[in-house]
Amino acid sequence: MPGLTAIVNALLVPVFDRLQPGASPGVRTSERADLQVDGALALARSLHRAPREVAEEIARQAWADGLEQVCLSVEVAGPGFLNLTLSDQFVAHALGAMATDDMLGAERAARPVKVVVDYASPNAAKQMHVGHLRSTIIGDCLVRLLGFVGHQVVRENHIGDWGTPFGMLIEHLVDIGEDKAAHELAVGDLELFYQQARSAYDSDPAFADRARARVVLLQSKDPETLRLWRLLVDQSVAYFDRELRRLGTCLTRDDVVGESSYEPLLPKVVEDLEALGLLVESEGARCVFPPGYSKRDGQPLPLIVQKSDGGYTYAATDLAALRDRVERLGAGLVVYVVGLPQAQHLGMVFAVARMAGWLPEGTEAVHVGFGNVLGPDGKMFQTRQGGTIKLADLIDEAVERAAAVIAGRSPGQERLGADELGEVARAVGIGAVKYADLSTDRSRDYRFDWGRMLAFDGNTGPYIQYAHARVCSIFQRAGQEMAGAPVAFGPLSEPEERLLARRLLGFGDAVAAAVDAYAPHKLCGYLFGLASAFTDFYEHCPVLRAPDEATRASRLALSGLCGRVLAKGLDLLGIEAPRRM
RNA sequence: GCCCCCGUAGCUCAGUGGACAGAGCGGCCGCCUUCUAAGCGGCGGGUCGCAGGUUCGAACCCUGCCGGGGGCGCCA
């Protein structure tokens, strides 16, 4: 279903086209009117005419062309803007159409493709931390958004399960014994395991020698080494699965496609690069030099695919993965939810893939980068001791803090039972963490602050959830299901009804904006505006005690649609919407 | 030295070509016999890092500079 701006835009395009082919009406939402049209100003310039005069002419012609069907009035304002006031009938009609649309007014992708989303990507035998949390939360939201608008989404959790670190990890496993190692990994004590392996490697030359020898065994597919490696990876994956499940993500064990999966493809990547004449041997390493990248000294910067010792680099793995996703899976778009420091590396990988023809015309690879997670002090988010914050501890703390806030609610209201309180605390705590991450521009560093993310005021998860719970409360008192809310929207005579209606009709545009820019925060911003508009409406417009039956039905319809949009919006963010809080 | 990201109210952040730059928090003042006051309204608060340029119009685009962070050959 086309959005509101699209409908009005379509009405105006012929008028603009007549004055100058291709001119854009520039319809947008506005604080001064239901919709605003900016295009007359730009048009006036290229026609060398007075802007207000052009605006008047457009208004007249558009009115005759059918704008009358949807608008109560069109006014020329300021230097030449058109302010549109939509007619009540049209707003009511649009709301009705939205309420009966299973996309709630969002538009399907014009060209649906298979999209691979590469996200989360923790390292086997290593703790998951806040960096993985960001990738996971943002990636999961994009998976939901892209799927919602009709793309076929393939999730890939590209875990680090191959390479030189596994020599020392396997030797450490051998040293402490398989049973003990399995136990440590199973209970999620990966930090300890990794650090011990690391320190043995750094301090014990004999251990380091064994570790290096083990890498060779692993690469030559020695059966016993592979068995031990498998043990490490399986335990790690089981641990990741538990944490990701608790977080409430779309990722499952089936989505784990580790670096090792691409290992068999690496020789062919290098062979083919060589056959294409792209491979250059430099200082013993085998490299590709994509144009546009340079080193400190201004010389071309290589993407090293094979080291001088014959080992493959992660550039080779990334190339193999990208190639596999396009060639075998048939991906038209591959999205990498990876930290911003990887921008140059991924840019080079994409460039080389293009040069090699592995990323043909019409297919696209996108780096959806993100900034660091900072602590409340503005420095890297760490424990007081300077250690990594475990994802599991973070989730525990979120749920505990949410429970404390919920338990401290003002007296005189219905108390939640212990079971429900636990469930709500889980939804609110985890939702707060996710929302805080998603609600700011992902390319910036973001400051992790418990107090702010769990506040019930402002652009927070709990605030949106609370607005939804209030809608549910109305329906509970009315003895109705929200899903079965009326879809007949009345006159909307109060300003708060009107504003709520306008905000509701913006859902499709908000989804499109978030998808187009891979920017979840645009959806968050929309939901905050909607929740605010609902709260305003709720304060000023009694629903169940409305003055008359028609108003009551209309307000119930508005509430119901709002509740559904809030729930859907939260769902797209990967956040639950409890019915009571 | 080159490249990338960031710089907006005391704080945390929206806004990336359109009308007087917005929100939340914090501060001050109001609002609960009324569908959840976990809320709402009001007041105060900004040379949009600096300087040029393009444009009818710039926080937004271009150039230079300042400040913070990151990257720049065999770790991933």
CSV table of N, CA, C and O in Angstrom, one decimal, chain A residues 185-288:
chain,number,residue,atom,x,y,z
A,185,LEU,N,33.9,-24.4,29.0
A,185,LEU,CA,33.3,-23.8,27.8
A,185,LEU,C,31.8,-23.9,27.9
A,185,LEU,O,31.1,-22.9,27.5
A,186,ALA,N,31.3,-25.0,28.4
A,186,ALA,CA,29.8,-25.1,28.5
A,186,ALA,C,29.2,-24.1,29.5
A,186,ALA,O,28.1,-23.6,29.2
A,187,VAL,N,29.9,-23.8,30.6
A,187,VAL,CA,29.3,-22.8,31.5
A,187,VAL,C,29.6,-21.4,31.1
A,187,VAL,O,29.3,-20.5,31.8
A,188,GLY,N,30.2,-21.3,29.9
A,188,GLY,CA,30.4,-19.9,29.4
A,188,GLY,C,31.6,-19.2,30.0
A,188,GLY,O,31.7,-18.0,30.0
A,189,ASP,N,32.5,-20.0,30.5
A,189,ASP,CA,33.7,-19.4,31.1
A,189,ASP,C,34.8,-19.3,30.1
A,189,ASP,O,35.9,-19.8,30.2
A,190,LEU,N,34.5,-18.7,29.0
A,190,LEU,CA,35.4,-18.6,27.8
A,190,LEU,C,36.5,-17.7,28.0
A,190,LEU,O,37.6,-17.9,27.5
A,191,GLU,N,36.2,-16.6,28.7
A,191,GLU,CA,37.2,-15.6,28.9
A,191,GLU,C,38.5,-16.3,29.6
A,191,GLU,O,39.6,-16.1,29.2
A,192,LEU,N,38.2,-17.0,30.7
A,192,LEU,CA,39.3,-17.7,31.4
A,192,LEU,C,40.0,-18.6,30.5
A,192,LEU,O,41.3,-18.6,30.5
A,193,PHE,N,39.3,-19.4,29.8
A,193,PHE,CA,39.9,-20.4,28.9
A,193,PHE,C,40.8,-19.7,27.9
A,193,PHE,O,42.0,-20.1,27.7
A,194,TYR,N,40.3,-18.7,27.2
A,194,TYR,CA,41.1,-18.0,26.2
A,194,TYR,C,42.3,-17.4,26.8
A,194,TYR,O,43.5,-17.5,26.3
A,195,GLN,N,42.1,-16.7,28.0
A,195,GLN,CA,43.3,-16.0,28.6
A,195,GLN,C,44.4,-16.9,29.0
A,195,GLN,O,45.6,-16.6,28.9
A,196,GLN,N,44.0,-18.1,29.6
A,196,GLN,CA,45.0,-19.0,30.0
A,196,GLN,C,45.8,-19.6,28.8
A,196,GLN,O,47.0,-19.7,28.9
A,197,ALA,N,45.1,-19.8,27.7
A,197,ALA,CA,45.8,-20.3,26.5
A,197,ALA,C,46.7,-19.2,26.0
A,197,ALA,O,47.9,-19.5,25.7
A,198,ARG,N,46.2,-18.0,26.0
A,198,ARG,CA,47.0,-16.9,25.6
A,198,ARG,C,48.3,-16.7,26.4
A,198,ARG,O,49.4,-16.5,25.9
A,199,SER,N,48.1,-16.8,27.7
A,199,SER,CA,49.3,-16.5,28.6
A,199,SER,C,50.3,-17.6,28.5
A,199,SER,O,51.5,-17.4,28.6
A,200,ALA,N,49.8,-18.9,28.3
A,200,ALA,CA,50.7,-20.0,28.1
A,200,ALA,C,51.5,-19.8,26.8
A,200,ALA,O,52.7,-20.0,26.8
A,201,TYR,N,50.8,-19.3,25.8
A,201,TYR,CA,51.4,-19.1,24.5
A,201,TYR,C,52.5,-18.0,24.6
A,201,TYR,O,53.6,-18.1,24.1
A,202,ASP,N,52.2,-17.0,25.4
A,202,ASP,CA,53.1,-15.8,25.5
A,202,ASP,C,54.3,-16.1,26.4
A,202,ASP,O,55.4,-15.6,26.2
A,203,SER,N,54.1,-17.0,27.4
A,203,SER,CA,55.2,-17.2,28.4
A,203,SER,C,56.0,-18.5,28.3
A,203,SER,O,57.0,-18.6,28.9
A,204,ASP,N,55.4,-19.5,27.6
A,204,ASP,CA,56.0,-20.8,27.6
A,204,ASP,C,56.4,-21.1,26.2
A,204,ASP,O,55.5,-21.5,25.3
A,205,PRO,N,57.7,-21.0,25.8
A,205,PRO,CA,58.1,-21.3,24.4
A,205,PRO,C,57.8,-22.7,24.0
A,205,PRO,O,57.4,-22.9,22.8
A,206,ALA,N,57.9,-23.7,24.9
A,206,ALA,CA,57.5,-25.0,24.5
A,206,ALA,C,56.1,-25.1,24.1
A,206,ALA,O,55.7,-25.8,23.1
A,207,PHE,N,55.2,-24.4,24.8
A,207,PHE,CA,53.8,-24.4,24.5
A,207,PHE,C,53.5,-23.8,23.2
A,207,PHE,O,52.8,-24.2,22.4
A,208,ALA,N,54.2,-22.6,23.0
A,208,ALA,CA,54.1,-21.9,21.7
A,208,ALA,C,54.5,-22.8,20.5
A,208,ALA,O,53.8,-22.8,19.5
A,209,ASP,N,55.6,-23.6,20.7
A,209,ASP,CA,56.0,-24.5,19.6
A,209,ASP,C,54.9,-25.5,19.3
A,209,ASP,O,54.6,-25.8,18.2
A,210,ARG,N,54.4,-26.1,20.4
A,210,ARG,CA,53.3,-27.1,20.2
A,210,ARG,C,52.1,-26.4,19.5
A,210,ARG,O,51.4,-27.0,18.7
A,211,ALA,N,51.8,-25.2,19.9
A,211,ALA,CA,50.6,-24.5,19.3
A,211,ALA,C,50.8,-24.3,17.8
A,211,ALA,O,49.9,-24.6,17.0
A,212,ARG,N,52.0,-23.9,17.5
A,212,ARG,CA,52.3,-23.7,16.0
A,212,ARG,C,52.2,-25.0,15.3
A,212,ARG,O,51.7,-25.1,14.2
A,213,ALA,N,52.8,-26.1,15.9
A,213,ALA,CA,52.7,-27.4,15.3
A,213,ALA,C,51.2,-27.8,15.1
A,213,ALA,O,50.8,-28.4,14.1
A,214,ARG,N,50.4,-27.5,16.1
A,214,ARG,CA,49.0,-27.9,16.1
A,214,ARG,C,48.3,-27.2,15.0
A,214,ARG,O,47.3,-27.7,14.4
A,215,VAL,N,48.7,-25.9,14.7
A,215,VAL,CA,48.0,-25.2,13.6
A,215,VAL,C,48.3,-25.9,12.3
A,215,VAL,O,47.3,-26.1,11.5
A,216,VAL,N,49.5,-26.4,12.1
A,216,VAL,CA,49.8,-27.2,10.9
A,216,VAL,C,49.0,-28.5,10.8
A,216,VAL,O,48.4,-28.8,9.8
A,217,LEU,N,48.9,-29.2,12.0
A,217,LEU,CA,48.0,-30.4,12.0
A,217,LEU,C,46.6,-30.1,11.7
A,217,LEU,O,45.9,-30.8,10.9
A,218,LEU,N,46.1,-28.9,12.2
A,218,LEU,CA,44.7,-28.5,11.9
A,218,LEU,C,44.5,-28.3,10.4
A,218,LEU,O,43.6,-28.8,9.8
A,219,GLN,N,45.5,-27.6,9.9
A,219,GLN,CA,45.3,-27.2,8.5
A,219,GLN,C,45.5,-28.5,7.6
A,219,GLN,O,44.9,-28.5,6.5
A,220,SER,N,46.2,-29.5,8.1
A,220,SER,CA,46.4,-30.7,7.2
A,220,SER,C,45.3,-31.7,7.6
A,220,SER,O,45.3,-32.8,7.1
A,221,LYS,N,44.3,-31.3,8.3
A,221,LYS,CA,43.1,-32.1,8.6
A,221,LYS,C,43.4,-33.4,9.4
A,221,LYS,O,42.8,-34.4,9.1
A,222,ASP,N,44.4,-33.3,10.3
A,222,ASP,CA,44.7,-34.4,11.1
A,222,ASP,C,43.4,-34.8,11.9
A,222,ASP,O,42.9,-33.9,12.6
A,223,PRO,N,43.0,-36.0,11.9
A,223,PRO,CA,41.7,-36.5,12.5
A,223,PRO,C,41.6,-36.1,13.9
A,223,PRO,O,40.6,-35.6,14.4
A,224,GLU,N,42.6,-36.5,14.7
A,224,GLU,CA,42.6,-36.2,16.2
A,224,GLU,C,42.5,-34.7,16.4
A,224,GLU,O,41.7,-34.3,17.3
A,225,THR,N,43.2,-33.9,15.7
A,225,THR,CA,43.2,-32.5,15.9
A,225,THR,C,41.8,-31.9,15.5
A,225,THR,O,41.3,-31.1,16.2
A,226,LEU,N,41.3,-32.5,14.4
A,226,LEU,CA,39.9,-32.0,14.0
A,226,LEU,C,38.9,-32.4,15.1
A,226,LEU,O,37.9,-31.6,15.3
A,227,ARG,N,39.1,-33.5,15.7
A,227,ARG,CA,38.1,-33.9,16.8
A,227,ARG,C,38.2,-32.9,17.9
A,227,ARG,O,37.1,-32.5,18.4
A,228,LEU,N,39.4,-32.6,18.3
A,228,LEU,CA,39.5,-31.6,19.4
A,228,LEU,C,39.0,-30.2,19.1
A,228,LEU,O,38.3,-29.6,19.9
A,229,TRP,N,39.3,-29.9,17.8
A,229,TRP,CA,38.8,-28.6,17.3
A,229,TRP,C,37.2,-28.5,17.3
A,229,TRP,O,36.6,-27.6,17.8
A,230,ARG,N,36.7,-29.6,16.9
A,230,ARG,CA,35.2,-29.8,16.8
A,230,ARG,C,34.6,-29.6,18.2
A,230,ARG,O,33.6,-29.0,18.4
A,231,LEU,N,35.3,-30.2,19.2
A,231,LEU,CA,34.8,-30.1,20.6
A,231,LEU,C,34.8,-28.6,21.0
A,231,LEU,O,33.8,-28.2,21.6
A,232,LEU,N,35.8,-27.9,20.7
A,232,LEU,CA,35.9,-26.5,21.1
A,232,LEU,C,34.8,-25.7,20.4
A,232,LEU,O,34.1,-24.9,21.0
A,233,VAL,N,34.6,-26.0,19.1
A,233,VAL,CA,33.6,-25.2,18.4
A,233,VAL,C,32.2,-25.5,18.8
A,233,VAL,O,31.4,-24.6,19.0
A,234,ASP,N,31.9,-26.8,19.0
A,234,ASP,CA,30.6,-27.2,19.4
A,234,ASP,C,30.2,-26.6,20.7
A,234,ASP,O,29.1,-26.2,20.9
A,235,GLN,N,31.1,-26.7,21.7
A,235,GLN,CA,30.8,-26.1,23.0
A,235,GLN,C,30.5,-24.6,22.9
A,235,GLN,O,29.7,-24.0,23.5
A,236,SER,N,31.4,-23.9,22.0
A,236,SER,CA,31.2,-22.5,21.9
A,236,SER,C,29.9,-22.2,21.2
A,236,SER,O,29.2,-21.2,21.7
A,237,VAL,N,29.5,-22.9,20.2
A,237,VAL,CA,28.3,-22.6,19.5
A,237,VAL,C,27.1,-22.9,20.4
A,237,VAL,O,26.1,-22.1,20.4
A,238,ALA,N,27.2,-23.9,21.3
A,238,ALA,CA,26.1,-24.1,22.2
A,238,ALA,C,25.9,-22.9,23.2
A,238,ALA,O,24.8,-22.5,23.5
A,239,TYR,N,27.1,-22.4,23.6
A,239,TYR,CA,27.1,-21.2,24.5
A,239,TYR,C,26.5,-20.0,23.7
A,239,TYR,O,25.6,-19.3,24.3
A,240,PHE,N,26.9,-19.8,22.5
A,240,PHE,CA,26.4,-18.6,21.8
A,240,PHE,C,24.9,-18.8,21.6
A,240,PHE,O,24.2,-17.8,21.7
A,241,ASP,N,24.5,-20.0,21.3
A,241,ASP,CA,23.1,-20.2,21.1
A,241,ASP,C,22.2,-19.9,22.3
A,241,ASP,O,21.2,-19.2,22.2
A,242,ARG,N,22.7,-20.3,23.5
A,242,ARG,CA,22.0,-19.9,24.7
A,242,ARG,C,21.9,-18.4,24.9
A,242,ARG,O,20.8,-17.9,25.2
A,243,GLU,N,23.0,-17.7,24.7
A,243,GLU,CA,23.0,-16.3,24.9
A,243,GLU,C,22.1,-15.6,23.9
A,243,GLU,O,21.4,-14.7,24.2
A,244,LEU,N,22.2,-16.0,22.6
A,244,LEU,CA,21.5,-15.3,21.6
A,244,LEU,C,20.0,-15.6,21.7
A,244,LEU,O,19.1,-14.7,21.5
A,245,ARG,N,19.7,-16.8,22.2
A,245,ARG,CA,18.3,-17.1,22.5
A,245,ARG,C,17.7,-16.3,23.6
A,245,ARG,O,16.6,-15.8,23.5
A,246,ARG,N,18.5,-16.1,24.6
A,246,ARG,CA,18.1,-15.3,25.7
A,246,ARG,C,17.9,-13.8,25.3
A,246,ARG,O,17.0,-13.1,25.8
A,247,LEU,N,18.7,-13.4,24.5
A,247,LEU,CA,18.6,-12.0,24.0
A,247,LEU,C,17.3,-11.8,23.1
A,247,LEU,O,16.8,-10.7,23.0
A,248,GLY,N,16.9,-13.0,22.6
A,248,GLY,CA,15.7,-12.9,21.7
A,248,GLY,C,16.1,-12.4,20.3
A,248,GLY,O,15.7,-11.3,19.9
A,249,THR,N,16.9,-13.2,19.6
A,249,THR,CA,17.3,-12.8,18.3
A,249,THR,C,16.7,-13.9,17.3
A,249,THR,O,16.3,-15.0,17.7
A,250,CYS,N,16.8,-13.6,16.0
A,250,CYS,CA,16.3,-14.5,15.0
A,250,CYS,C,17.4,-15.6,14.8
A,250,CYS,O,17.1,-16.6,14.2
A,251,LEU,N,18.6,-15.4,15.2
A,251,LEU,CA,19.7,-16.3,15.0
A,251,LEU,C,19.5,-17.7,15.7
A,251,LEU,O,19.1,-17.7,16.8
A,252,THR,N,19.7,-18.7,14.9
A,252,THR,CA,19.7,-20.1,15.5
A,252,THR,C,21.0,-20.8,15.2
A,252,THR,O,21.8,-20.2,14.5
A,253,ARG,N,21.1,-22.0,15.7
A,253,ARG,CA,22.4,-22.7,15.4
A,253,ARG,C,22.5,-23.0,13.9
A,253,ARG,O,23.6,-23.1,13.4
A,254,ASP,N,21.4,-23.1,13.2
A,254,ASP,CA,21.4,-23.3,11.8
A,254,ASP,C,22.0,-22.2,11.0
A,254,ASP,O,22.4,-22.3,9.9
A,255,ASP,N,22.1,-21.0,11.6
A,255,ASP,CA,22.6,-19.8,10.9
A,255,ASP,C,24.1,-19.7,11.1
A,255,ASP,O,24.7,-18.8,10.6
A,256,VAL,N,24.7,-20.6,11.9
A,256,VAL,CA,26.1,-20.5,12.1
A,256,VAL,C,26.8,-21.0,10.9
A,256,VAL,O,26.7,-22.1,10.5
A,257,VAL,N,27.6,-20.1,10.3
A,257,VAL,CA,28.4,-20.5,9.1
A,257,VAL,C,29.8,-19.9,9.4
A,257,VAL,O,30.0,-18.7,9.1
A,258,GLY,N,30.6,-20.7,10.0
A,258,GLY,CA,31.9,-20.2,10.5
A,258,GLY,C,32.9,-20.0,9.4
A,258,GLY,O,32.6,-20.4,8.2
A,259,GLU,N,34.0,-19.4,9.7
A,259,GLU,CA,35.0,-19.2,8.7
A,259,GLU,C,35.5,-20.5,8.2
A,259,GLU,O,35.9,-20.6,7.0
A,260,SER,N,35.5,-21.5,9.0
A,260,SER,CA,35.9,-22.8,8.5
A,260,SER,C,35.1,-23.4,7.4
A,260,SER,O,35.6,-24.1,6.5
A,261,SER,N,33.9,-22.9,7.3
A,261,SER,CA,33.0,-23.4,6.2
A,261,SER,C,33.6,-23.0,4.8
A,261,SER,O,33.3,-23.6,3.8
A,262,TYR,N,34.3,-21.9,4.8
A,262,TYR,CA,34.8,-21.3,3.6
A,262,TYR,C,36.2,-21.8,3.3
A,262,TYR,O,36.7,-21.5,2.2
A,263,GLU,N,36.8,-22.4,4.3
A,263,GLU,CA,38.2,-22.8,4.1
A,263,GLU,C,38.4,-23.7,2.9
A,263,GLU,O,39.4,-23.4,2.2
A,264,PRO,N,37.5,-24.6,2.5
A,264,PRO,CA,37.8,-25.4,1.3
A,264,PRO,C,37.8,-24.6,0.0
A,264,PRO,O,38.3,-25.0,-1.0
A,265,LEU,N,37.2,-23.4,0.1
A,265,LEU,CA,37.0,-22.6,-1.1
A,265,LEU,C,38.3,-21.7,-1.3
A,265,LEU,O,38.4,-21.1,-2.4
A,266,LEU,N,39.1,-21.6,-0.3
A,266,LEU,CA,40.2,-20.6,-0.4
A,266,LEU,C,41.2,-20.9,-1.5
A,266,LEU,O,41.6,-19.9,-2.2
A,267,PRO,N,41.6,-22.1,-1.8
A,267,PRO,CA,42.6,-22.3,-2.9
A,267,PRO,C,42.1,-21.8,-4.2
A,267,PRO,O,42.8,-21.2,-5.0
A,268,LYS,N,40.8,-22.1,-4.4
A,268,LYS,CA,40.2,-21.7,-5.7
A,268,LYS,C,40.1,-20.1,-5.8
A,268,LYS,O,40.3,-19.6,-6.9
A,269,VAL,N,39.9,-19.5,-4.7
A,269,VAL,CA,39.9,-18.0,-4.7
A,269,VAL,C,41.2,-17.5,-5.2
A,269,VAL,O,41.3,-16.7,-6.1
A,270,VAL,N,42.3,-18.1,-4.7
A,270,VAL,CA,43.6,-17.6,-5.1
A,270,VAL,C,43.9,-18.0,-6.5
A,270,VAL,O,44.4,-17.2,-7.3
A,271,GLU,N,43.6,-19.2,-6.8
A,271,GLU,CA,43.8,-19.7,-8.2
A,271,GLU,C,43.1,-18.8,-9.2
A,271,GLU,O,43.7,-18.4,-10.2
A,272,ASP,N,41.8,-18.5,-8.9
A,272,ASP,CA,41.1,-17.7,-9.9
A,272,ASP,C,41.6,-16.3,-10.0
A,272,ASP,O,41.5,-15.7,-11.1
A,273,LEU,N,42.0,-15.8,-8.9
A,273,LEU,CA,42.5,-14.4,-8.9
A,273,LEU,C,43.8,-14.4,-9.8
A,273,LEU,O,44.0,-13.5,-10.5
A,274,GLU,N,44.5,-15.5,-9.6
A,274,GLU,CA,45.7,-15.6,-10.5
A,274,GLU,C,45.4,-15.7,-11.9
A,274,GLU,O,46.0,-15.0,-12.8
A,275,ALA,N,44.4,-16.6,-12.2
A,275,ALA,CA,44.0,-16.8,-13.6
A,275,ALA,C,43.5,-15.5,-14.2
A,275,ALA,O,43.6,-15.2,-15.4
A,276,LEU,N,42.9,-14.7,-13.4
A,276,LEU,CA,42.3,-13.4,-13.9
A,276,LEU,C,43.4,-12.3,-14.0
A,276,LEU,O,43.1,-11.2,-14.5
A,277,GLY,N,44.6,-12.7,-13.6
A,277,GLY,CA,45.7,-11.7,-13.7
A,277,GLY,C,45.7,-10.6,-12.7
A,277,GLY,O,46.3,-9.6,-12.8
A,278,LEU,N,44.9,-10.9,-11.6
A,278,LEU,CA,44.8,-9.9,-10.6
A,278,LEU,C,45.8,-10.0,-9.4
A,278,LEU,O,46.1,-9.1,-8.7
A,279,LEU,N,46.4,-11.2,-9.4
A,279,LEU,CA,47.3,-11.6,-8.3
A,279,LEU,C,48.7,-11.1,-8.5
A,279,LEU,O,49.2,-11.3,-9.6
A,280,VAL,N,49.2,-10.4,-7.5
A,280,VAL,CA,50.6,-9.9,-7.6
A,280,VAL,C,51.4,-10.5,-6.4
A,280,VAL,O,50.9,-10.4,-5.3
A,281,GLU,N,52.6,-11.0,-6.7
A,281,GLU,CA,53.4,-11.5,-5.5
A,281,GLU,C,54.2,-10.3,-5.1
A,281,GLU,O,54.9,-9.7,-5.9
A,282,SER,N,54.2,-10.0,-3.8
A,282,SER,CA,54.9,-8.9,-3.3
A,282,SER,C,55.5,-9.2,-1.9
A,282,SER,O,54.7,-9.6,-1.0
A,283,GLU,N,56.8,-9.1,-1.8
A,283,GLU,CA,57.5,-9.5,-0.5
A,283,GLU,C,57.1,-10.9,0.0
A,283,GLU,O,56.9,-11.1,1.2
A,284,GLY,N,56.9,-11.8,-1.0
A,284,GLY,CA,56.5,-13.1,-0.6
A,284,GLY,C,55.1,-13.4,-0.4
A,284,GLY,O,54.6,-14.5,-0.3
A,285,ALA,N,54.3,-12.3,-0.3
A,285,ALA,CA,52.8,-12.5,-0.1
A,285,ALA,C,52.1,-12.3,-1.4
A,285,ALA,O,52.6,-11.7,-2.3
A,286,ARG,N,50.9,-13.0,-1.5
A,286,ARG,CA,50.2,-12.9,-2.7
A,286,ARG,C,49.0,-11.9,-2.5
A,286,ARG,O,48.2,-12.1,-1.6
A,287,CYS,N,49.0,-10.9,-3.3
A,287,CYS,CA,48.1,-9.7,-3.1
A,287,CYS,C,47.3,-9.3,-4.3
A,287,CYS,O,47.7,-9.7,-5.4
A,288,VAL,N,46.3,-8.6,-4.0
A,288,VAL,CA,45.6,-7.9,-5.1
A,288,VAL,C,45.6,-6.4,-4.7
A,288,VAL,O,45.5,-6.0,-3.5
